[in-house]
PDB file of C-alpha atoms in Angstrom:
ATOM      1  CA  MET A   1      30.712  -1.504 -29.525  1.00 51.00           C
ATOM      2  CA  GLN A   2      27.268  -2.201 -28.121  1.00 57.00           C
ATOM      3  CA  LEU A   3      27.176  -2.926 -24.386  1.00 61.00           C
ATOM      4  CA  ASP A   4      25.631  -6.010 -22.875  1.00 64.00           C
ATOM      5  CA  PRO A   5      22.194  -5.036 -21.384  1.00 65.00           C
ATOM      6  CA  ILE A   6      23.474  -5.677 -17.835  1.00 70.00           C
ATOM      7  CA  ASP A   7      26.571  -3.522 -18.426  1.00 79.00           C
ATOM      8  CA  GLU A   8      24.420  -0.841 -20.078  1.00 83.00           C
ATOM      9  CA  LEU A   9      22.147  -0.768 -17.041  1.00 83.00           C
ATOM     10  CA  ALA A  10      25.132  -0.422 -14.694  1.00 86.00           C
ATOM     11  CA  VAL A  11      26.471   2.554 -16.678  1.00 91.00           C
ATOM     12  CA  GLN A  12      23.049   4.183 -16.665  1.00 92.00           C
ATOM     13  CA  GLN A  13      22.607   3.639 -12.919  1.00 92.00           C
ATOM     14  CA  SER A  14      25.968   5.261 -12.268  1.00 94.00           C
ATOM     15  CA  GLU A  15      24.930   8.354 -14.258  1.00 96.00           C
ATOM     16  CA  LEU A  16      21.526   8.431 -12.548  1.00 96.00           C
ATOM     17  CA  ALA A  17      23.194   8.330  -9.113  1.00 96.00           C
ATOM     18  CA  SER A  18      25.491  11.225 -10.112  1.00 96.00           C
ATOM     19  CA  LEU A  19      22.549  13.286 -11.381  1.00 97.00           C
ATOM     20  CA  ILE A  20      20.558  12.759  -8.180  1.00 97.00           C
ATOM     21  CA  LYS A  21      23.531  13.451  -5.895  1.00 95.00           C
ATOM     22  CA  ARG A  22      24.316  16.657  -7.788  1.00 95.00           C
ATOM     23  CA  ASN A  23      20.754  17.959  -7.467  1.00 95.00           C
ATOM     24  CA  VAL A  24      19.911  17.239  -3.805  1.00 94.00           C
ATOM     25  CA  PRO A  25      20.956  20.093  -1.498  1.00 88.00           C
ATOM     26  CA  ALA A  26      20.767  17.987   1.685  1.00 90.00           C
ATOM     27  CA  GLU A  27      19.437  14.709   3.039  1.00 92.00           C
ATOM     28  CA  GLY A  28      15.713  14.065   2.654  1.00 92.00           C
ATOM     29  CA  MET A  29      13.189  14.355  -0.168  1.00 94.00           C
ATOM     30  CA  HIS A  30      13.377  17.477  -2.353  1.00 95.00           C
ATOM     31  CA  ASP A  31      11.105  18.770  -5.084  1.00 96.00           C
ATOM     32  CA  THR A  32      12.792  19.950  -8.283  1.00 96.00           C
ATOM     33  CA  GLN A  33      11.992  22.643 -10.838  1.00 95.00           C
ATOM     34  CA  ILE A  34      10.480  19.913 -13.028  1.00 96.00           C
ATOM     35  CA  GLU A  35       6.877  19.592 -11.924  1.00 94.00           C
ATOM     36  CA  GLY A  36       6.090  16.216 -10.367  1.00 96.00           C
ATOM     37  CA  LEU A  37       9.747  15.164  -9.978  1.00 98.00           C
ATOM     38  CA  ALA A  38      11.318  14.794  -6.523  1.00 98.00           C
ATOM     39  CA  LEU A  39      14.734  13.450  -5.520  1.00 98.00           C
ATOM     40  CA  ALA A  40      15.793  11.777  -2.269  1.00 97.00           C
ATOM     41  CA  CYS A  41      19.070  11.131  -0.479  1.00 97.00           C
ATOM     42  CA  THR A  42      19.826   9.562   2.900  1.00 96.00           C
ATOM     43  CA  THR A  43      23.057   8.227   4.357  1.00 96.00           C
ATOM     44  CA  ALA A  44      21.607   5.719   6.841  1.00 96.00           C
ATOM     45  CA  PRO A  45      18.700   3.283   7.080  1.00 95.00           C
ATOM     46  CA  SER A  46      15.484   4.895   8.307  1.00 91.00           C
ATOM     47  CA  LEU A  47      12.711   4.040  10.720  1.00 85.00           C
ATOM     48  CA  PRO A  48       9.433   2.899   9.139  1.00 85.00           C
ATOM     49  CA  MET A  49       7.661   6.127   8.187  1.00 84.00           C
ATOM     50  CA  PRO A  50       4.018   6.392   7.129  1.00 83.00           C
ATOM     51  CA  THR A  51       3.319   8.341   3.987  1.00 89.00           C
ATOM     52  CA  LEU A  52       0.664   8.761   1.357  1.00 92.00           C
ATOM     53  CA  TYR A  53       1.734   7.613  -2.094  1.00 94.00           C
ATOM     54  CA  ARG A  54      -0.215   9.374  -4.801  1.00 93.00           C
ATOM     55  CA  PRO A  55       0.090   7.800  -8.280  1.00 94.00           C
ATOM     56  CA  CYS A  56       3.827   7.725  -8.910  1.00 96.00           C
ATOM     57  CA  LEU A  57       6.853   5.906 -10.285  1.00 97.00           C
ATOM     58  CA  CYS A  58       9.759   5.364  -7.865  1.00 98.00           C
ATOM     59  CA  ILE A  59      13.255   4.450  -9.059  1.00 98.00           C
ATOM     60  CA  ILE A  60      16.333   3.810  -6.906  1.00 98.00           C
ATOM     61  CA  ALA A  61      19.843   4.578  -8.149  1.00 97.00           C
ATOM     62  CA  GLN A  62      21.603   3.374  -4.981  1.00 97.00           C
ATOM     63  CA  GLY A  63      20.402   1.522  -1.894  1.00 97.00           C
ATOM     64  CA  ARG A  64      17.279  -0.471  -1.116  1.00 98.00           C
ATOM     65  CA  LYS A  65      13.818   0.262   0.272  1.00 98.00           C
ATOM     66  CA  GLU A  66      10.860  -1.608   1.734  1.00 98.00           C
ATOM     67  CA  VAL A  67       7.273  -0.381   1.351  1.00 97.00           C
ATOM     68  CA  ARG A  68       4.402  -1.930   3.307  1.00 93.00           C
ATOM     69  CA  LEU A  69       0.786  -1.871   2.209  1.00 93.00           C
ATOM     70  CA  GLY A  70      -1.429  -3.398   4.864  1.00 86.00           C
ATOM     71  CA  ALA A  71       0.228  -6.713   5.715  1.00 87.00           C
ATOM     72  CA  GLU A  72       2.103  -6.912   2.381  1.00 93.00           C
ATOM     73  CA  GLN A  73       5.777  -6.059   1.845  1.00 95.00           C
ATOM     74  CA  TYR A  74       7.363  -4.728  -1.358  1.00 97.00           C
ATOM     75  CA  PHE A  75      11.139  -4.457  -1.794  1.00 97.00           C
ATOM     76  CA  TYR A  76      12.798  -2.518  -4.590  1.00 97.00           C
ATOM     77  CA  ASP A  77      16.335  -1.557  -5.547  1.00 97.00           C
ATOM     78  CA  PRO A  78      18.327  -0.283  -8.576  1.00 96.00           C
ATOM     79  CA  LEU A  79      17.139  -3.211 -10.695  1.00 94.00           C
ATOM     80  CA  ASN A  80      13.432  -2.882  -9.892  1.00 96.00           C
ATOM     81  CA  TYR A  81      11.081   0.103  -9.867  1.00 97.00           C
ATOM     82  CA  LEU A  82       7.923   0.575  -7.838  1.00 97.00           C
ATOM     83  CA  VAL A  83       4.621   2.034  -9.052  1.00 96.00           C
ATOM     84  CA  ALA A  84       1.592   3.212  -7.095  1.00 95.00           C
ATOM     85  CA  SER A  85      -1.295   3.542  -9.535  1.00 91.00           C
ATOM     86  CA  VAL A  86      -3.771   5.026  -7.024  1.00 91.00           C
ATOM     87  CA  THR A  87      -3.441   6.969  -3.768  1.00 93.00           C
ATOM     88  CA  LEU A  88      -2.328   4.556  -1.031  1.00 95.00           C
ATOM     89  CA  PRO A  89      -1.429   4.887   2.664  1.00 94.00           C
ATOM     90  CA  VAL A  90       1.841   3.000   2.965  1.00 93.00           C
ATOM     91  CA  THR A  91       4.810   2.742   5.310  1.00 90.00           C
ATOM     92  CA  GLY A  92       8.241   3.198   3.749  1.00 94.00           C
ATOM     93  CA  GLN A  93      11.652   2.313   5.149  1.00 95.00           C
ATOM     94  CA  VAL A  94      15.108   2.742   3.641  1.00 97.00           C
ATOM     95  CA  ILE A  95      16.889  -0.496   4.527  1.00 97.00           C
ATOM     96  CA  GLU A  96      20.234  -0.026   2.746  1.00 97.00           C
ATOM     97  CA  ALA A  97      22.215   3.225   2.914  1.00 97.00           C
ATOM     98  CA  THR A  98      25.631   4.350   4.188  1.00 97.00           C
ATOM     99  CA  PRO A  99      27.573   7.653   4.136  1.00 96.00           C
ATOM    100  CA  GLU A 100      29.890   6.129   1.514  1.00 96.00           C
ATOM    101  CA  SER A 101      27.018   4.766  -0.597  1.00 96.00           C
ATOM    102  CA  PRO A 102      23.904   6.805   0.222  1.00 97.00           C
ATOM    103  CA  TYR A 103      20.381   5.847  -0.720  1.00 98.00           C
ATOM    104  CA  LEU A 104      19.533   7.848  -3.860  1.00 98.00           C
ATOM    105  CA  SER A 105      16.124   7.757  -5.508  1.00 98.00           C
ATOM    106  CA  LEU A 106      13.571   9.683  -7.529  1.00 98.00           C
ATOM    107  CA  LYS A 107       9.787   9.892  -7.472  1.00 98.00           C
ATOM    108  CA  LEU A 108       7.854  10.942 -10.567  1.00 98.00           C
ATOM    109  CA  ASP A 109       4.151  11.704 -10.226  1.00 97.00           C
ATOM    110  CA  ILE A 110       1.983   9.859 -12.738  1.00 94.00           C
ATOM    111  CA  ASP A 111      -0.267  12.236 -14.660  1.00 90.00           C
ATOM    112  CA  PRO A 112      -3.588  10.515 -15.514  1.00 87.00           C
ATOM    113  CA  ALA A 113      -4.235  13.093 -18.267  1.00 88.00           C
ATOM    114  CA  MET A 114      -0.965  12.142 -19.956  1.00 90.00           C
ATOM    115  CA  ILE A 115      -1.814   8.435 -19.644  1.00 89.00           C
ATOM    116  CA  SER A 116      -5.205   9.112 -21.283  1.00 88.00           C
ATOM    117  CA  SER A 117      -3.543  11.105 -24.061  1.00 89.00           C
ATOM    118  CA  LEU A 118      -1.070   8.302 -24.749  1.00 89.00           C
ATOM    119  CA  LEU A 119      -3.865   5.753 -24.998  1.00 86.00           C
ATOM    120  CA  ALA A 120      -5.811   8.022 -27.337  1.00 84.00           C
ATOM    121  CA  ASP A 121      -2.784   8.531 -29.591  1.00 83.00           C
ATOM    122  CA  ALA A 122      -1.282   5.047 -29.517  1.00 74.00           C
ATOM    123  CA  GLY A 123      -4.413   2.920 -29.266  1.00 67.00           C
ATOM    124  CA  PRO A 124      -4.504  -0.220 -27.105  1.00 62.00           C
ATOM    125  CA  ILE A 125      -1.232  -0.716 -25.237  1.00 60.00           C
ATOM    126  CA  GLY A 126      -0.414  -3.713 -23.081  1.00 53.00           C
ATOM    127  CA  LEU A 127      -2.456  -6.781 -22.302  1.00 51.00           C
ATOM    128  CA  PRO A 128      -6.180  -6.894 -21.515  1.00 51.00           C
ATOM    129  CA  ASP A 129      -6.966  -6.550 -17.822  1.00 51.00           C
ATOM    130  CA  PRO A 130      -7.758  -9.998 -16.351  1.00 51.00           C
ATOM    131  CA  GLY A 131      -9.430  -8.446 -13.301  1.00 52.00           C
ATOM    132  CA  PRO A 132      -8.628  -6.231 -10.312  1.00 55.00           C
ATOM    133  CA  ASN A 133      -4.922  -6.071  -9.451  1.00 78.00           C
ATOM    134  CA  ARG A 134      -2.963  -4.485  -6.638  1.00 88.00           C
ATOM    135  CA  ALA A 135      -2.407  -0.779  -7.178  1.00 91.00           C
ATOM    136  CA  LEU A 136       1.142  -1.142  -5.831  1.00 94.00           C
ATOM    137  CA  PHE A 137       3.609  -3.252  -7.787  1.00 94.00           C
ATOM    138  CA  VAL A 138       7.295  -3.799  -8.464  1.00 95.00           C
ATOM    139  CA  ASP A 139       8.648  -4.547 -11.929  1.00 94.00           C
ATOM    140  CA  ARG A 140      12.022  -4.974 -13.612  1.00 94.00           C
ATOM    141  CA  LEU A 141      13.750  -1.814 -14.836  1.00 93.00           C
ATOM    142  CA  ASP A 142      15.009  -1.919 -18.428  1.00 91.00           C
ATOM    143  CA  PRO A 143      17.590   0.263 -20.213  1.00 93.00           C
ATOM    144  CA  ALA A 144      15.011   1.945 -22.480  1.00 94.00           C
ATOM    145  CA  MET A 145      12.971   3.288 -19.563  1.00 95.00           C
ATOM    146  CA  LEU A 146      16.073   4.239 -17.612  1.00 96.00           C
ATOM    147  CA  ASP A 147      17.401   6.133 -20.645  1.00 96.00           C
ATOM    148  CA  ALA A 148      14.239   8.279 -20.718  1.00 97.00           C
ATOM    149  CA  VAL A 149      14.509   8.881 -16.956  1.00 97.00           C
ATOM    150  CA  ILE A 150      18.136   9.994 -17.285  1.00 97.00           C
ATOM    151  CA  ARG A 151      17.233  12.410 -20.086  1.00 97.00           C
ATOM    152  CA  LEU A 152      14.574  13.886 -17.822  1.00 98.00           C
ATOM    153  CA  LEU A 153      17.061  14.429 -14.992  1.00 97.00           C
ATOM    154  CA  ARG A 154      19.673  15.916 -17.309  1.00 97.00           C
ATOM    155  CA  LEU A 155      17.214  18.749 -17.910  1.00 97.00           C
ATOM    156  CA  LEU A 156      17.801  19.857 -14.311  1.00 96.00           C
ATOM    157  CA  ASP A 157      21.158  21.166 -15.580  1.00 93.00           C
ATOM    158  CA  THR A 158      19.455  23.223 -18.319  1.00 93.00           C
ATOM    159  CA  PRO A 159      16.329  24.763 -16.745  1.00 90.00           C
ATOM    160  CA  ARG A 160      15.695  26.858 -19.859  1.00 92.00           C
ATOM    161  CA  ASP A 161      15.034  23.669 -21.846  1.00 94.00           C
ATOM    162  CA  ALA A 162      13.048  21.856 -19.155  1.00 93.00           C
ATOM    163  CA  ALA A 163       9.678  23.538 -19.751  1.00 91.00           C
ATOM    164  CA  MET A 164       9.655  22.348 -23.373  1.00 94.00           C
ATOM    165  CA  LEU A 165      11.469  19.015 -23.159  1.00 96.00           C
ATOM    166  CA  ALA A 166      10.478  17.595 -19.744  1.00 96.00           C
ATOM    167  CA  PRO A 167       6.907  16.738 -20.844  1.00 95.00           C
ATOM    168  CA  LEU A 168       8.344  14.830 -23.818  1.00 96.00           C
ATOM    169  CA  ALA A 169      10.614  12.748 -21.580  1.00 96.00           C
ATOM    170  CA  GLN A 170       7.763  12.153 -19.123  1.00 96.00           C
ATOM    171  CA  ARG A 171       5.508  11.068 -21.962  1.00 95.00           C
ATOM    172  CA  GLU A 172       8.081   8.502 -23.076  1.00 96.00           C
ATOM    173  CA  ILE A 173       8.493   7.205 -19.514  1.00 96.00           C
ATOM    174  CA  PHE A 174       4.736   6.720 -19.153  1.00 95.00           C
ATOM    175  CA  TYR A 175       4.552   5.103 -22.596  1.00 93.00           C
ATOM    176  CA  ARG A 176       7.172   2.574 -21.528  1.00 93.00           C
ATOM    177  CA  LEU A 177       5.270   1.962 -18.285  1.00 92.00           C
ATOM    178  CA  LEU A 178       2.151   1.223 -20.321  1.00 90.00           C
ATOM    179  CA  ARG A 179       4.154  -1.166 -22.524  1.00 89.00           C
ATOM    180  CA  SER A 180       5.517  -3.035 -19.473  1.00 88.00           C
ATOM    181  CA  PRO A 181       4.067  -6.372 -18.299  1.00 84.00           C
ATOM    182  CA  GLN A 182       2.089  -4.468 -15.649  1.00 83.00           C
ATOM    183  CA  GLY A 183       0.930  -1.685 -17.968  1.00 84.00           C
ATOM    184  CA  GLN A 184      -2.707  -2.760 -17.966  1.00 81.00           C
ATOM    185  CA  ARG A 185      -2.990  -1.620 -14.340  1.00 80.00           C
ATOM    186  CA  LEU A 186      -2.487   1.990 -15.433  1.00 82.00           C
ATOM    187  CA  ARG A 187      -4.631   1.627 -18.543  1.00 81.00           C
ATOM    188  CA  GLU A 188      -7.686   0.400 -16.629  1.00 74.00           C
ATOM    189  CA  LEU A 189      -7.532   3.262 -14.164  1.00 74.00           C
ATOM    190  CA  VAL A 190      -8.138   5.944 -16.792  1.00 76.00           C
ATOM    191  CA  MET A 191     -10.893   4.120 -18.683  1.00 75.00           C
ATOM    192  CA  ALA A 192     -14.071   5.790 -17.467  1.00 67.00           C
ATOM    193  CA  ASP A 193     -16.305   2.706 -17.611  1.00 69.00           C
ATOM    194  CA  SER A 194     -13.908   0.266 -15.960  1.00 78.00           C
ATOM    195  CA  GLN A 195     -14.447  -0.956 -12.413  1.00 81.00           C
ATOM    196  CA  SER A 196     -10.819  -0.102 -11.601  1.00 82.00           C
ATOM    197  CA  HIS A 197     -11.542   3.512 -12.509  1.00 85.00           C
ATOM    198  CA  ARG A 198     -14.583   3.488 -10.221  1.00 91.00           C
ATOM    199  CA  ILE A 199     -12.430   2.149  -7.381  1.00 92.00           C
ATOM    200  CA  ALA A 200      -9.937   4.950  -8.036  1.00 90.00           C
ATOM    201  CA  ARG A 201     -12.839   7.417  -7.707  1.00 92.00           C
ATOM    202  CA  ALA A 202     -13.868   5.770  -4.417  1.00 96.00           C
ATOM    203  CA  ILE A 203     -10.303   6.114  -3.143  1.00 95.00           C
ATOM    204  CA  GLU A 204     -10.212   9.825  -3.931  1.00 94.00           C
ATOM    205  CA  TRP A 205     -13.630  10.283  -2.297  1.00 96.00           C
ATOM    206  CA  ILE A 206     -12.341   8.734   0.929  1.00 97.00           C
ATOM    207  CA  ASN A 207      -9.219  10.917   0.783  1.00 96.00           C
ATOM    208  CA  GLN A 208     -11.397  14.015   0.564  1.00 95.00           C
ATOM    209  CA  HIS A 209     -13.740  12.909   3.390  1.00 95.00           C
ATOM    210  CA  TYR A 210     -11.495  10.756   5.625  1.00 95.00           C
ATOM    211  CA  ASP A 211     -12.410  12.735   8.765  1.00 95.00           C
ATOM    212  CA  LYS A 212     -16.144  12.066   8.310  1.00 95.00           C
ATOM    213  CA  PRO A 213     -18.065   8.842   9.077  1.00 95.00           C
ATOM    214  CA  LEU A 214     -17.795   6.387   6.182  1.00 95.00           C
ATOM    215  CA  ARG A 215     -21.037   4.843   4.967  1.00 95.00           C
ATOM    216  CA  ILE A 216     -20.336   2.103   2.431  1.00 95.00           C
ATOM    217  CA  GLU A 217     -23.778   2.343   0.796  1.00 95.00           C
ATOM    218  CA  GLU A 218     -23.315   6.071   0.208  1.00 95.00           C
ATOM    219  CA  LEU A 219     -19.829   5.537  -1.256  1.00 96.00           C
ATOM    220  CA  ALA A 220     -21.121   2.705  -3.473  1.00 96.00           C
ATOM    221  CA  ARG A 221     -23.818   4.985  -4.885  1.00 95.00           C
ATOM    222  CA  GLU A 222     -21.208   7.705  -5.462  1.00 94.00           C
ATOM    223  CA  VAL A 223     -19.170   5.429  -7.767  1.00 93.00           C
ATOM    224  CA  ASN A 224     -22.085   3.435  -9.224  1.00 93.00           C
ATOM    225  CA  LEU A 225     -21.232   0.040  -7.752  1.00 93.00           C
ATOM    226  CA  SER A 226     -23.076  -2.302  -5.435  1.00 95.00           C
ATOM    227  CA  ALA A 227     -21.837  -2.293  -1.838  1.00 95.00           C
ATOM    228  CA  SER A 228     -20.570  -5.891  -2.117  1.00 95.00           C
ATOM    229  CA  THR A 229     -18.744  -5.228  -5.413  1.00 94.00           C
ATOM    230  CA  LEU A 230     -17.203  -2.057  -3.999  1.00 95.00           C
ATOM    231  CA  HIS A 231     -15.884  -3.912  -0.960  1.00 94.00           C
ATOM    232  CA  HIS A 232     -14.495  -6.828  -3.003  1.00 94.00           C
ATOM    233  CA  ARG A 233     -12.874  -4.700  -5.713  1.00 93.00           C
ATOM    234  CA  PHE A 234     -11.550  -2.107  -3.271  1.00 95.00           C
ATOM    235  CA  LYS A 235      -9.724  -4.769  -1.272  1.00 94.00           C
ATOM    236  CA  ALA A 236      -8.382  -6.392  -4.437  1.00 92.00           C
ATOM    237  CA  VAL A 237      -6.837  -3.072  -5.515  1.00 92.00           C
ATOM    238  CA  THR A 238      -5.606  -1.681  -2.176  1.00 94.00           C
ATOM    239  CA  ALA A 239      -5.194  -4.791   0.051  1.00 94.00           C
ATOM    240  CA  LEU A 240      -7.486  -2.960   2.500  1.00 95.00           C
ATOM    241  CA  SER A 241     -11.221  -2.679   3.016  1.00 96.00           C
ATOM    242  CA  PRO A 242     -12.655   0.855   2.646  1.00 97.00           C
ATOM    243  CA  LEU A 243     -12.890   1.170   6.453  1.00 96.00           C
ATOM    244  CA  GLN A 244      -9.305  -0.079   6.933  1.00 95.00           C
ATOM    245  CA  TYR A 245      -8.138   2.359   4.268  1.00 96.00           C
ATOM    246  CA  GLN A 246      -9.884   5.266   6.013  1.00 97.00           C
ATOM    247  CA  LYS A 247      -8.411   4.213   9.365  1.00 96.00           C
ATOM    248  CA  GLN A 248      -4.893   4.210   7.926  1.00 94.00           C
ATOM    249  CA  LEU A 249      -5.433   7.673   6.449  1.00 95.00           C
ATOM    250  CA  ARG A 250      -6.676   8.962   9.803  1.00 96.00           C
ATOM    251  CA  LEU A 251      -3.838   7.454  11.824  1.00 95.00           C
ATOM    252  CA  GLN A 252      -1.122   8.574   9.416  1.00 92.00           C
ATOM    253  CA  GLU A 253      -2.494  12.110   9.296  1.00 93.00           C
ATOM    254  CA  ALA A 254      -2.732  12.188  13.097  1.00 95.00           C
ATOM    255  CA  ARG A 255       0.886  11.047  13.341  1.00 93.00           C
ATOM    256  CA  ARG A 256       1.930  13.779  10.918  1.00 90.00           C
ATOM    257  CA  LEU A 257       0.033  16.409  12.938  1.00 94.00           C
ATOM    258  CA  MET A 258       1.671  15.320  16.187  1.00 94.00           C
ATOM    259  CA  PHE A 259       5.150  15.183  14.681  1.00 91.00           C
ATOM    260  CA  SER A 260       5.094  18.210  12.354  1.00 90.00           C
ATOM    261  CA  GLU A 261       2.656  20.516  14.163  1.00 93.00           C
ATOM    262  CA  CYS A 262       3.286  19.297  17.729  1.00 92.00           C
ATOM    263  CA  LEU A 263      -0.404  18.623  18.428  1.00 94.00           C
ATOM    264  CA  GLU A 264      -1.299  16.584  21.484  1.00 95.00           C
ATOM    265  CA  ALA A 265      -2.685  13.110  20.778  1.00 95.00           C
ATOM    266  CA  ALA A 266      -6.254  13.992  21.811  1.00 95.00           C
ATOM    267  CA  SER A 267      -6.322  17.070  19.584  1.00 95.00           C
ATOM    268  CA  ALA A 268      -4.891  15.147  16.628  1.00 96.00           C
ATOM    269  CA  SER A 269      -7.389  12.319  17.093  1.00 96.00           C
ATOM    270  CA  PHE A 270     -10.371  14.698  17.042  1.00 96.00           C
ATOM    271  CA  ARG A 271      -8.933  16.537  14.041  1.00 96.00           C
ATOM    272  CA  VAL A 272      -8.897  13.355  11.949  1.00 97.00           C
ATOM    273  CA  GLY A 273     -12.361  12.192  12.971  1.00 96.00           C
ATOM    274  CA  TYR A 274     -11.975  10.042  16.087  1.00 96.00           C
ATOM    275  CA  GLU A 275     -14.569  10.546  18.818  1.00 93.00           C
ATOM    276  CA  SER A 276     -12.809   8.380  21.427  1.00 94.00           C
ATOM    277  CA  PRO A 277      -9.173   9.155  22.416  1.00 92.00           C
ATOM    278  CA  SER A 278      -8.845   5.688  23.976  1.00 94.00           C
ATOM    279  CA  GLN A 279      -9.901   4.000  20.720  1.00 95.00           C
ATOM    280  CA  PHE A 280      -7.468   6.228  18.852  1.00 96.00           C
ATOM    281  CA  SER A 281      -4.636   5.241  21.196  1.00 96.00           C
ATOM    282  CA  ARG A 282      -5.401   1.515  20.824  1.00 95.00           C
ATOM    283  CA  GLU A 283      -5.528   1.647  17.025  1.00 95.00           C
ATOM    284  CA  TYR A 284      -2.465   3.900  16.860  1.00 95.00           C
ATOM    285  CA  SER A 285      -0.456   1.439  18.982  1.00 94.00           C
ATOM    286  CA  ARG A 286      -1.587  -1.451  16.806  1.00 90.00           C
ATOM    287  CA  LEU A 287      -0.418   0.285  13.606  1.00 88.00           C
ATOM    288  CA  PHE A 288       2.791   1.953  14.787  1.00 88.00           C
ATOM    289  CA  GLY A 289       3.914  -0.431  17.542  1.00 87.00           C
ATOM    290  CA  ALA A 290       3.760   2.116  20.373  1.00 92.00           C
ATOM    291  CA  PRO A 291       1.240   4.553  21.894  1.00 94.00           C
ATOM    292  CA  PRO A 292       1.325   8.134  20.554  1.00 95.00           C
ATOM    293  CA  LEU A 293       3.548   9.736  23.216  1.00 94.00           C
ATOM    294  CA  ARG A 294       6.185   7.003  23.128  1.00 94.00           C
ATOM    295  CA  ASP A 295       6.094   6.932  19.314  1.00 93.00           C
ATOM    296  CA  MET A 296       6.698  10.706  19.137  1.00 93.00           C
ATOM    297  CA  LEU A 297       9.662  10.436  21.520  1.00 91.00           C
ATOM    298  CA  ARG A 298      11.113   7.654  19.379  1.00 87.00           C
ATOM    299  CA  LEU A 299      10.681   9.640  16.153  1.00 83.00           C
ATOM    300  CA  ARG A 300      12.172  12.835  17.579  1.00 84.00           C
ATOM    301  CA  ASN A 301      15.136  11.003  19.116  1.00 82.00           C
ATOM    302  CA  ALA A 302      15.773   9.319  15.777  1.00 71.00           C
ATOM    303  CA  GLY A 303      15.905  12.752  14.106  1.00 60.00           C
TER     304      GLY A 303
END
């Protein structure tokens, strides 16, 4: 007997949760032997944590999460997946998790080469792009996509098969993403002549040079856009201006250096490109809600 789509989704989510739980050795985010696939588990809500989302698909099997991009909030759960189609500085927070029902999720990196190959093989997929769209979006999960995701995770139990079969499952997942209502956002990013693709190039340029002074005219020439078009399109895609984007990269990297490598605030600020420690402290407090020293104490006490 064929299951109702809602019942089918519930069965699939139960299997997905079991697969994730079985393959995470401890709390936190863990890479797997399948390239580009990471699994996460946590048994309690988390503090807001800055991170850099590279192009990826995020699916939750249990729990709920909030992701912030600039002033915007995105919530997703077992019924809705999240996609970042370009590299974005975001703040993520698990908002629903308990020891009895832990937060369980997966992150699958999006391979632009595979997206290009799919478009070359399948021809036009999805709707024409009406203009620049946010590079972060939430959409409804359907049983067909979830079935492909589950088949990918099952390969963790048979590593000998994964090298051959994992790319096939990933290809199907990306195909279904392209066929989704938001699929045009991915399609535009790999089309060399599109303005979205040029914005993606600008984003990667800033990521490679975030610790250097940013000159908009130079960046505009690099991606073959006018300065005004670059600014307008960049903000439409990322919710941030190029300078705001660079500032977020700098502050998040400085926070990582202080937390992970125990650098002092002044050293971290110089490392990421700040010339004034007082300006760094002001902007840090504005983004994270506390000056660097107090923020580090809060993070370490939370751990």
